[in-house]
């Protein structure tokens, strides 16, 4: 199903079929809300991307920005983990501030960040602001090294079942 409420986001975002999402969530255990496919190439991304897509695409860039683009990974703070962290650390203002920072959308964090900003992304360049290569500097991680680290992280068998034998 296509998302018609993309708010100034030019690419189609559609939900992944439920059976595919359930299979993927078995391998990518940090994601609990499903997945979407984005744009004509159908990039697989966590469902949460729908909320930030327009903010990312329309993000104001600075000439001092440095983007470090690398192979996709996922970090997700589950609401129950967040609640537990708050209850266990309610006495520590510093830890609560850190939790607030990690759960705040990246575009909000970047808006108030001083220059130069070093921005790590796992998104394809086509999903980032269209003026990125004209305005900012972009550094890319070598894909073969990323694949090796992903194989070590996920495990050879799971990677092969998703990607095919290498």
mmCIF file with all atom_site columns, C-alpha atoms in Angstrom:
data_model
loop_
_atom_site.group_PDB
_atom_site.id
_atom_site.type_symbol
_atom_site.label_atom_id
_atom_site.label_alt_id
_atom_site.label_comp_id
_atom_site.label_asym_id
_atom_site.label_entity_id
_atom_site.label_seq_id
_atom_site.pdbx_PDB_ins_code
_atom_site.Cartn_x
_atom_site.Cartn_y
_atom_site.Cartn_z
_atom_site.occupancy
_atom_site.B_iso_or_equiv
_atom_site.pdbx_formal_charge
_atom_site.auth_seq_id
_atom_site.auth_comp_id
_atom_site.auth_asym_id
_atom_site.auth_atom_id
_atom_site.pdbx_PDB_model_num
ATOM 1   C CA . UNK A 1 1   ? 0.000  0.000   0.000  1.00 0.00 ? 1   UNK A CA 1
ATOM 2   C CA . UNK A 1 2   ? 1.455  3.384   -0.990 1.00 0.00 ? 2   UNK A CA 1
ATOM 3   C CA . UNK A 1 3   ? 1.684  6.162   1.569  1.00 0.00 ? 3   UNK A CA 1
ATOM 4   C CA . UNK A 1 4   ? -0.069 9.210   0.135  1.00 0.00 ? 4   UNK A CA 1
ATOM 5   C CA . UNK A 1 5   ? 0.813  11.429  3.132  1.00 0.00 ? 5   UNK A CA 1
ATOM 6   C CA . UNK A 1 6   ? 4.510  11.888  2.432  1.00 0.00 ? 6   UNK A CA 1
ATOM 7   C CA . UNK A 1 7   ? 4.416  15.668  3.006  1.00 0.00 ? 7   UNK A CA 1
ATOM 8   C CA . UNK A 1 8   ? 6.851  17.031  0.421  1.00 0.00 ? 8   UNK A CA 1
ATOM 9   C CA . UNK A 1 9   ? 8.566  13.711  -0.183 1.00 0.00 ? 9   UNK A CA 1
ATOM 10  C CA . UNK A 1 10  ? 8.721  12.934  -3.912 1.00 0.00 ? 10  UNK A CA 1
ATOM 11  C CA . UNK A 1 11  ? 9.205  9.157   -3.748 1.00 0.00 ? 11  UNK A CA 1
ATOM 12  C CA . UNK A 1 12  ? 6.577  6.510   -3.186 1.00 0.00 ? 12  UNK A CA 1
ATOM 13  C CA . UNK A 1 13  ? 6.693  4.720   0.175  1.00 0.00 ? 13  UNK A CA 1
ATOM 14  C CA . UNK A 1 14  ? 4.744  1.478   0.389  1.00 0.00 ? 14  UNK A CA 1
ATOM 15  C CA . UNK A 1 15  ? 4.400  -1.069  3.159  1.00 0.00 ? 15  UNK A CA 1
ATOM 16  C CA . UNK A 1 16  ? 6.077  -4.441  2.689  1.00 0.00 ? 16  UNK A CA 1
ATOM 17  C CA . UNK A 1 17  ? 3.661  -7.350  2.524  1.00 0.00 ? 17  UNK A CA 1
ATOM 18  C CA . UNK A 1 18  ? 2.888  -8.674  6.023  1.00 0.00 ? 18  UNK A CA 1
ATOM 19  C CA . UNK A 1 19  ? 4.340  -12.169 5.454  1.00 0.00 ? 19  UNK A CA 1
ATOM 20  C CA . UNK A 1 20  ? 7.610  -10.703 4.114  1.00 0.00 ? 20  UNK A CA 1
ATOM 21  C CA . UNK A 1 21  ? 7.791  -8.241  7.040  1.00 0.00 ? 21  UNK A CA 1
ATOM 22  C CA . UNK A 1 22  ? 7.314  -11.072 9.563  1.00 0.00 ? 22  UNK A CA 1
ATOM 23  C CA . UNK A 1 23  ? 10.069 -13.141 7.924  1.00 0.00 ? 23  UNK A CA 1
ATOM 24  C CA . UNK A 1 24  ? 12.451 -10.162 7.900  1.00 0.00 ? 24  UNK A CA 1
ATOM 25  C CA . UNK A 1 25  ? 11.718 -9.366  11.556 1.00 0.00 ? 25  UNK A CA 1
ATOM 26  C CA . UNK A 1 26  ? 12.948 -12.857 12.489 1.00 0.00 ? 26  UNK A CA 1
ATOM 27  C CA . UNK A 1 27  ? 16.388 -11.959 11.113 1.00 0.00 ? 27  UNK A CA 1
ATOM 28  C CA . UNK A 1 28  ? 16.429 -8.267  12.009 1.00 0.00 ? 28  UNK A CA 1
ATOM 29  C CA . UNK A 1 29  ? 15.246 -8.525  15.604 1.00 0.00 ? 29  UNK A CA 1
ATOM 30  C CA . UNK A 1 30  ? 15.641 -4.813  16.383 1.00 0.00 ? 30  UNK A CA 1
ATOM 31  C CA . UNK A 1 31  ? 12.706 -3.935  14.138 1.00 0.00 ? 31  UNK A CA 1
ATOM 32  C CA . UNK A 1 32  ? 9.193  -4.514  15.508 1.00 0.00 ? 32  UNK A CA 1
ATOM 33  C CA . UNK A 1 33  ? 7.013  -2.286  13.329 1.00 0.00 ? 33  UNK A CA 1
ATOM 34  C CA . UNK A 1 34  ? 7.641  -3.756  9.899  1.00 0.00 ? 34  UNK A CA 1
ATOM 35  C CA . UNK A 1 35  ? 9.327  -2.495  6.771  1.00 0.00 ? 35  UNK A CA 1
ATOM 36  C CA . UNK A 1 36  ? 8.633  -0.275  3.783  1.00 0.00 ? 36  UNK A CA 1
ATOM 37  C CA . UNK A 1 37  ? 9.897  -0.123  0.220  1.00 0.00 ? 37  UNK A CA 1
ATOM 38  C CA . UNK A 1 38  ? 10.938 3.298   -1.012 1.00 0.00 ? 38  UNK A CA 1
ATOM 39  C CA . UNK A 1 39  ? 11.231 4.774   -4.482 1.00 0.00 ? 39  UNK A CA 1
ATOM 40  C CA . UNK A 1 40  ? 11.458 3.134   -7.887 1.00 0.00 ? 40  UNK A CA 1
ATOM 41  C CA . UNK A 1 41  ? 14.344 0.888   -6.771 1.00 0.00 ? 41  UNK A CA 1
ATOM 42  C CA . UNK A 1 42  ? 12.281 -0.389  -3.827 1.00 0.00 ? 42  UNK A CA 1
ATOM 43  C CA . UNK A 1 43  ? 14.834 0.144   -1.037 1.00 0.00 ? 43  UNK A CA 1
ATOM 44  C CA . UNK A 1 44  ? 13.939 -1.842  2.098  1.00 0.00 ? 44  UNK A CA 1
ATOM 45  C CA . UNK A 1 45  ? 13.830 0.362   5.187  1.00 0.00 ? 45  UNK A CA 1
ATOM 46  C CA . UNK A 1 46  ? 12.303 0.162   8.661  1.00 0.00 ? 46  UNK A CA 1
ATOM 47  C CA . UNK A 1 47  ? 8.707  1.387   8.868  1.00 0.00 ? 47  UNK A CA 1
ATOM 48  C CA . UNK A 1 48  ? 9.866  4.336   10.999 1.00 0.00 ? 48  UNK A CA 1
ATOM 49  C CA . UNK A 1 49  ? 11.438 5.864   7.851  1.00 0.00 ? 49  UNK A CA 1
ATOM 50  C CA . UNK A 1 50  ? 7.946  7.043   6.831  1.00 0.00 ? 50  UNK A CA 1
ATOM 51  C CA . UNK A 1 51  ? 7.939  9.508   9.738  1.00 0.00 ? 51  UNK A CA 1
ATOM 52  C CA . UNK A 1 52  ? 11.299 11.086  8.849  1.00 0.00 ? 52  UNK A CA 1
ATOM 53  C CA . UNK A 1 53  ? 11.478 10.738  5.043  1.00 0.00 ? 53  UNK A CA 1
ATOM 54  C CA . UNK A 1 54  ? 10.409 14.291  4.194  1.00 0.00 ? 54  UNK A CA 1
ATOM 55  C CA . UNK A 1 55  ? 12.517 15.788  7.010  1.00 0.00 ? 55  UNK A CA 1
ATOM 56  C CA . UNK A 1 56  ? 15.619 14.002  5.732  1.00 0.00 ? 56  UNK A CA 1
ATOM 57  C CA . UNK A 1 57  ? 15.005 14.783  2.063  1.00 0.00 ? 57  UNK A CA 1
ATOM 58  C CA . UNK A 1 58  ? 14.296 18.479  2.759  1.00 0.00 ? 58  UNK A CA 1
ATOM 59  C CA . UNK A 1 59  ? 16.950 18.955  5.458  1.00 0.00 ? 59  UNK A CA 1
ATOM 60  C CA . UNK A 1 60  ? 18.870 22.234  5.127  1.00 0.00 ? 60  UNK A CA 1
ATOM 61  C CA . UNK A 1 61  ? 22.518 21.518  4.325  1.00 0.00 ? 61  UNK A CA 1
ATOM 62  C CA . UNK A 1 62  ? 25.622 23.512  5.196  1.00 0.00 ? 62  UNK A CA 1
ATOM 63  C CA . UNK A 1 63  ? 28.809 23.760  3.159  1.00 0.00 ? 63  UNK A CA 1
ATOM 64  C CA . UNK A 1 64  ? 30.723 22.504  6.207  1.00 0.00 ? 64  UNK A CA 1
ATOM 65  C CA . UNK A 1 65  ? 28.635 19.299  6.515  1.00 0.00 ? 65  UNK A CA 1
ATOM 66  C CA . UNK A 1 66  ? 30.468 16.011  6.108  1.00 0.00 ? 66  UNK A CA 1
ATOM 67  C CA . UNK A 1 67  ? 28.318 12.960  5.390  1.00 0.00 ? 67  UNK A CA 1
ATOM 68  C CA . UNK A 1 68  ? 29.762 9.515   6.064  1.00 0.00 ? 68  UNK A CA 1
ATOM 69  C CA . UNK A 1 69  ? 27.723 7.062   4.000  1.00 0.00 ? 69  UNK A CA 1
ATOM 70  C CA . UNK A 1 70  ? 27.999 3.368   4.801  1.00 0.00 ? 70  UNK A CA 1
ATOM 71  C CA . UNK A 1 71  ? 26.251 0.033   4.518  1.00 0.00 ? 71  UNK A CA 1
ATOM 72  C CA . UNK A 1 72  ? 22.810 -0.138  6.191  1.00 0.00 ? 72  UNK A CA 1
ATOM 73  C CA . UNK A 1 73  ? 22.531 -1.131  9.817  1.00 0.00 ? 73  UNK A CA 1
ATOM 74  C CA . UNK A 1 74  ? 19.723 -0.616  12.285 1.00 0.00 ? 74  UNK A CA 1
ATOM 75  C CA . UNK A 1 75  ? 19.541 0.716   15.816 1.00 0.00 ? 75  UNK A CA 1
ATOM 76  C CA . UNK A 1 76  ? 16.169 0.802   17.510 1.00 0.00 ? 76  UNK A CA 1
ATOM 77  C CA . UNK A 1 77  ? 15.231 1.607   21.106 1.00 0.00 ? 77  UNK A CA 1
ATOM 78  C CA . UNK A 1 78  ? 12.168 -0.450  21.994 1.00 0.00 ? 78  UNK A CA 1
ATOM 79  C CA . UNK A 1 79  ? 9.603  1.488   24.103 1.00 0.00 ? 79  UNK A CA 1
ATOM 80  C CA . UNK A 1 80  ? 9.769  -1.123  26.896 1.00 0.00 ? 80  UNK A CA 1
ATOM 81  C CA . UNK A 1 81  ? 13.580 -0.864  26.984 1.00 0.00 ? 81  UNK A CA 1
ATOM 82  C CA . UNK A 1 82  ? 13.230 2.917   27.141 1.00 0.00 ? 82  UNK A CA 1
ATOM 83  C CA . UNK A 1 83  ? 10.725 2.694   30.015 1.00 0.00 ? 83  UNK A CA 1
ATOM 84  C CA . UNK A 1 84  ? 12.999 0.304   31.928 1.00 0.00 ? 84  UNK A CA 1
ATOM 85  C CA . UNK A 1 85  ? 16.027 2.543   31.372 1.00 0.00 ? 85  UNK A CA 1
ATOM 86  C CA . UNK A 1 86  ? 14.092 5.542   32.721 1.00 0.00 ? 86  UNK A CA 1
ATOM 87  C CA . UNK A 1 87  ? 12.923 3.677   35.820 1.00 0.00 ? 87  UNK A CA 1
ATOM 88  C CA . UNK A 1 88  ? 16.426 2.333   36.568 1.00 0.00 ? 88  UNK A CA 1
ATOM 89  C CA . UNK A 1 89  ? 18.158 5.667   35.953 1.00 0.00 ? 89  UNK A CA 1
ATOM 90  C CA . UNK A 1 90  ? 15.607 8.228   37.133 1.00 0.00 ? 90  UNK A CA 1
ATOM 91  C CA . UNK A 1 91  ? 18.148 9.550   39.660 1.00 0.00 ? 91  UNK A CA 1
ATOM 92  C CA . UNK A 1 92  ? 20.668 10.400  36.932 1.00 0.00 ? 92  UNK A CA 1
ATOM 93  C CA . UNK A 1 93  ? 19.833 13.528  34.970 1.00 0.00 ? 93  UNK A CA 1
ATOM 94  C CA . UNK A 1 94  ? 22.840 12.936  32.692 1.00 0.00 ? 94  UNK A CA 1
ATOM 95  C CA . UNK A 1 95  ? 21.628 9.453   31.658 1.00 0.00 ? 95  UNK A CA 1
ATOM 96  C CA . UNK A 1 96  ? 18.067 10.689  31.060 1.00 0.00 ? 96  UNK A CA 1
ATOM 97  C CA . UNK A 1 97  ? 19.429 13.480  28.848 1.00 0.00 ? 97  UNK A CA 1
ATOM 98  C CA . UNK A 1 98  ? 21.441 10.894  26.891 1.00 0.00 ? 98  UNK A CA 1
ATOM 99  C CA . UNK A 1 99  ? 18.308 8.766   26.381 1.00 0.00 ? 99  UNK A CA 1
ATOM 100 C CA . UNK A 1 100 ? 16.426 11.808  25.127 1.00 0.00 ? 100 UNK A CA 1
ATOM 101 C CA . UNK A 1 101 ? 19.197 12.485  22.609 1.00 0.00 ? 101 UNK A CA 1
ATOM 102 C CA . UNK A 1 102 ? 19.283 8.923   21.240 1.00 0.00 ? 102 UNK A CA 1
ATOM 103 C CA . UNK A 1 103 ? 15.531 8.763   20.769 1.00 0.00 ? 103 UNK A CA 1
ATOM 104 C CA . UNK A 1 104 ? 15.216 12.246  19.234 1.00 0.00 ? 104 UNK A CA 1
ATOM 105 C CA . UNK A 1 105 ? 15.002 12.191  15.412 1.00 0.00 ? 105 UNK A CA 1
ATOM 106 C CA . UNK A 1 106 ? 18.355 12.876  13.776 1.00 0.00 ? 106 UNK A CA 1
ATOM 107 C CA . UNK A 1 107 ? 17.054 15.827  11.766 1.00 0.00 ? 107 UNK A CA 1
ATOM 108 C CA . UNK A 1 108 ? 16.003 17.566  14.995 1.00 0.00 ? 108 UNK A CA 1
ATOM 109 C CA . UNK A 1 109 ? 19.415 16.937  16.545 1.00 0.00 ? 109 UNK A CA 1
ATOM 110 C CA . UNK A 1 110 ? 21.192 18.259  13.447 1.00 0.00 ? 110 UNK A CA 1
ATOM 111 C CA . UNK A 1 111 ? 19.142 21.455  13.225 1.00 0.00 ? 111 UNK A CA 1
ATOM 112 C CA . UNK A 1 112 ? 20.749 22.821  16.387 1.00 0.00 ? 112 UNK A CA 1
ATOM 113 C CA . UNK A 1 113 ? 24.192 21.255  15.974 1.00 0.00 ? 113 UNK A CA 1
ATOM 114 C CA . UNK A 1 114 ? 27.154 23.587  15.470 1.00 0.00 ? 114 UNK A CA 1
ATOM 115 C CA . UNK A 1 115 ? 29.257 23.451  12.304 1.00 0.00 ? 115 UNK A CA 1
ATOM 116 C CA . UNK A 1 116 ? 30.997 21.429  11.113 1.00 0.00 ? 116 UNK A CA 1
ATOM 117 C CA . UNK A 1 117 ? 28.461 18.622  11.397 1.00 0.00 ? 117 UNK A CA 1
ATOM 118 C CA . UNK A 1 118 ? 29.585 15.018  10.841 1.00 0.00 ? 118 UNK A CA 1
ATOM 119 C CA . UNK A 1 119 ? 26.526 13.077  9.728  1.00 0.00 ? 119 UNK A CA 1
ATOM 120 C CA . UNK A 1 120 ? 26.530 9.288   9.501  1.00 0.00 ? 120 UNK A CA 1
ATOM 121 C CA . UNK A 1 121 ? 23.968 7.816   7.138  1.00 0.00 ? 121 UNK A CA 1
ATOM 122 C CA . UNK A 1 122 ? 23.045 4.390   5.871  1.00 0.00 ? 122 UNK A CA 1
ATOM 123 C CA . UNK A 1 123 ? 20.603 5.713   3.291  1.00 0.00 ? 123 UNK A CA 1
ATOM 124 C CA . UNK A 1 124 ? 21.228 5.607   -0.453 1.00 0.00 ? 124 UNK A CA 1
ATOM 125 C CA . UNK A 1 125 ? 22.169 9.032   -1.841 1.00 0.00 ? 125 UNK A CA 1
ATOM 126 C CA . UNK A 1 126 ? 18.891 9.170   -3.785 1.00 0.00 ? 126 UNK A CA 1
ATOM 127 C CA . UNK A 1 127 ? 16.952 9.336   -0.482 1.00 0.00 ? 127 UNK A CA 1
ATOM 128 C CA . UNK A 1 128 ? 19.033 12.239  0.880  1.00 0.00 ? 128 UNK A CA 1
ATOM 129 C CA . UNK A 1 129 ? 18.672 15.950  -0.003 1.00 0.00 ? 129 UNK A CA 1
ATOM 130 C CA . UNK A 1 130 ? 19.042 16.389  -3.775 1.00 0.00 ? 130 UNK A CA 1
ATOM 131 C CA . UNK A 1 131 ? 21.686 19.140  -3.376 1.00 0.00 ? 131 UNK A CA 1
ATOM 132 C CA . UNK A 1 132 ? 23.878 17.000  -1.103 1.00 0.00 ? 132 UNK A CA 1
ATOM 133 C CA . UNK A 1 133 ? 26.756 16.466  -3.552 1.00 0.00 ? 133 UNK A CA 1
ATOM 134 C CA . UNK A 1 134 ? 26.759 20.154  -4.532 1.00 0.00 ? 134 UNK A CA 1
ATOM 135 C CA . UNK A 1 135 ? 26.741 21.552  -0.997 1.00 0.00 ? 135 UNK A CA 1
ATOM 136 C CA . UNK A 1 136 ? 28.377 19.083  1.413  1.00 0.00 ? 136 UNK A CA 1
ATOM 137 C CA . UNK A 1 137 ? 31.262 16.631  1.438  1.00 0.00 ? 137 UNK A CA 1
ATOM 138 C CA . UNK A 1 138 ? 30.446 12.918  1.220  1.00 0.00 ? 138 UNK A CA 1
ATOM 139 C CA . UNK A 1 139 ? 32.705 10.069  2.336  1.00 0.00 ? 139 UNK A CA 1
ATOM 140 C CA . UNK A 1 140 ? 31.658 6.501   1.479  1.00 0.00 ? 140 UNK A CA 1
ATOM 141 C CA . UNK A 1 141 ? 32.632 3.266   3.204  1.00 0.00 ? 141 UNK A CA 1
ATOM 142 C CA . UNK A 1 142 ? 33.883 0.485   0.914  1.00 0.00 ? 142 UNK A CA 1
ATOM 143 C CA . UNK A 1 143 ? 31.019 -1.952  0.275  1.00 0.00 ? 143 UNK A CA 1
ATOM 144 C CA . UNK A 1 144 ? 33.126 -5.131  0.368  1.00 0.00 ? 144 UNK A CA 1
ATOM 145 C CA . UNK A 1 145 ? 34.415 -4.242  3.841  1.00 0.00 ? 145 UNK A CA 1
ATOM 146 C CA . UNK A 1 146 ? 30.868 -3.499  4.973  1.00 0.00 ? 146 UNK A CA 1
ATOM 147 C CA . UNK A 1 147 ? 29.666 -6.859  3.663  1.00 0.00 ? 147 UNK A CA 1
ATOM 148 C CA . UNK A 1 148 ? 32.415 -8.606  5.601  1.00 0.00 ? 148 UNK A CA 1
ATOM 149 C CA . UNK A 1 149 ? 31.478 -6.836  8.843  1.00 0.00 ? 149 UNK A CA 1
ATOM 150 C CA . UNK A 1 150 ? 27.778 -7.606  8.228  1.00 0.00 ? 150 UNK A CA 1
ATOM 151 C CA . UNK A 1 151 ? 28.588 -11.303 7.714  1.00 0.00 ? 151 UNK A CA 1
ATOM 152 C CA . UNK A 1 152 ? 30.500 -11.333 10.984 1.00 0.00 ? 152 UNK A CA 1
ATOM 153 C CA . UNK A 1 153 ? 27.617 -9.549  12.738 1.00 0.00 ? 153 UNK A CA 1
ATOM 154 C CA . UNK A 1 154 ? 24.649 -11.524 11.367 1.00 0.00 ? 154 UNK A CA 1
ATOM 155 C CA . UNK A 1 155 ? 26.365 -14.833 10.705 1.00 0.00 ? 155 UNK A CA 1
ATOM 156 C CA . UNK A 1 156 ? 27.113 -16.528 7.419  1.00 0.00 ? 156 UNK A CA 1
ATOM 157 C CA . UNK A 1 157 ? 24.025 -18.769 7.361  1.00 0.00 ? 157 UNK A CA 1
ATOM 158 C CA . UNK A 1 158 ? 21.521 -15.988 7.946  1.00 0.00 ? 158 UNK A CA 1
ATOM 159 C CA . UNK A 1 159 ? 23.243 -13.690 5.443  1.00 0.00 ? 159 UNK A CA 1
ATOM 160 C CA . UNK A 1 160 ? 23.227 -16.438 2.790  1.00 0.00 ? 160 UNK A CA 1
ATOM 161 C CA . UNK A 1 161 ? 19.541 -17.159 3.356  1.00 0.00 ? 161 UNK A CA 1
ATOM 162 C CA . UNK A 1 162 ? 18.792 -13.490 2.703  1.00 0.00 ? 162 UNK A CA 1
ATOM 163 C CA . UNK A 1 163 ? 21.458 -12.596 0.121  1.00 0.00 ? 163 UNK A CA 1
ATOM 164 C CA . UNK A 1 164 ? 22.264 -15.927 -1.515 1.00 0.00 ? 164 UNK A CA 1
ATOM 165 C CA . UNK A 1 165 ? 25.675 -17.587 -1.465 1.00 0.00 ? 165 UNK A CA 1
ATOM 166 C CA . UNK A 1 166 ? 28.595 -15.235 -2.112 1.00 0.00 ? 166 UNK A CA 1
#
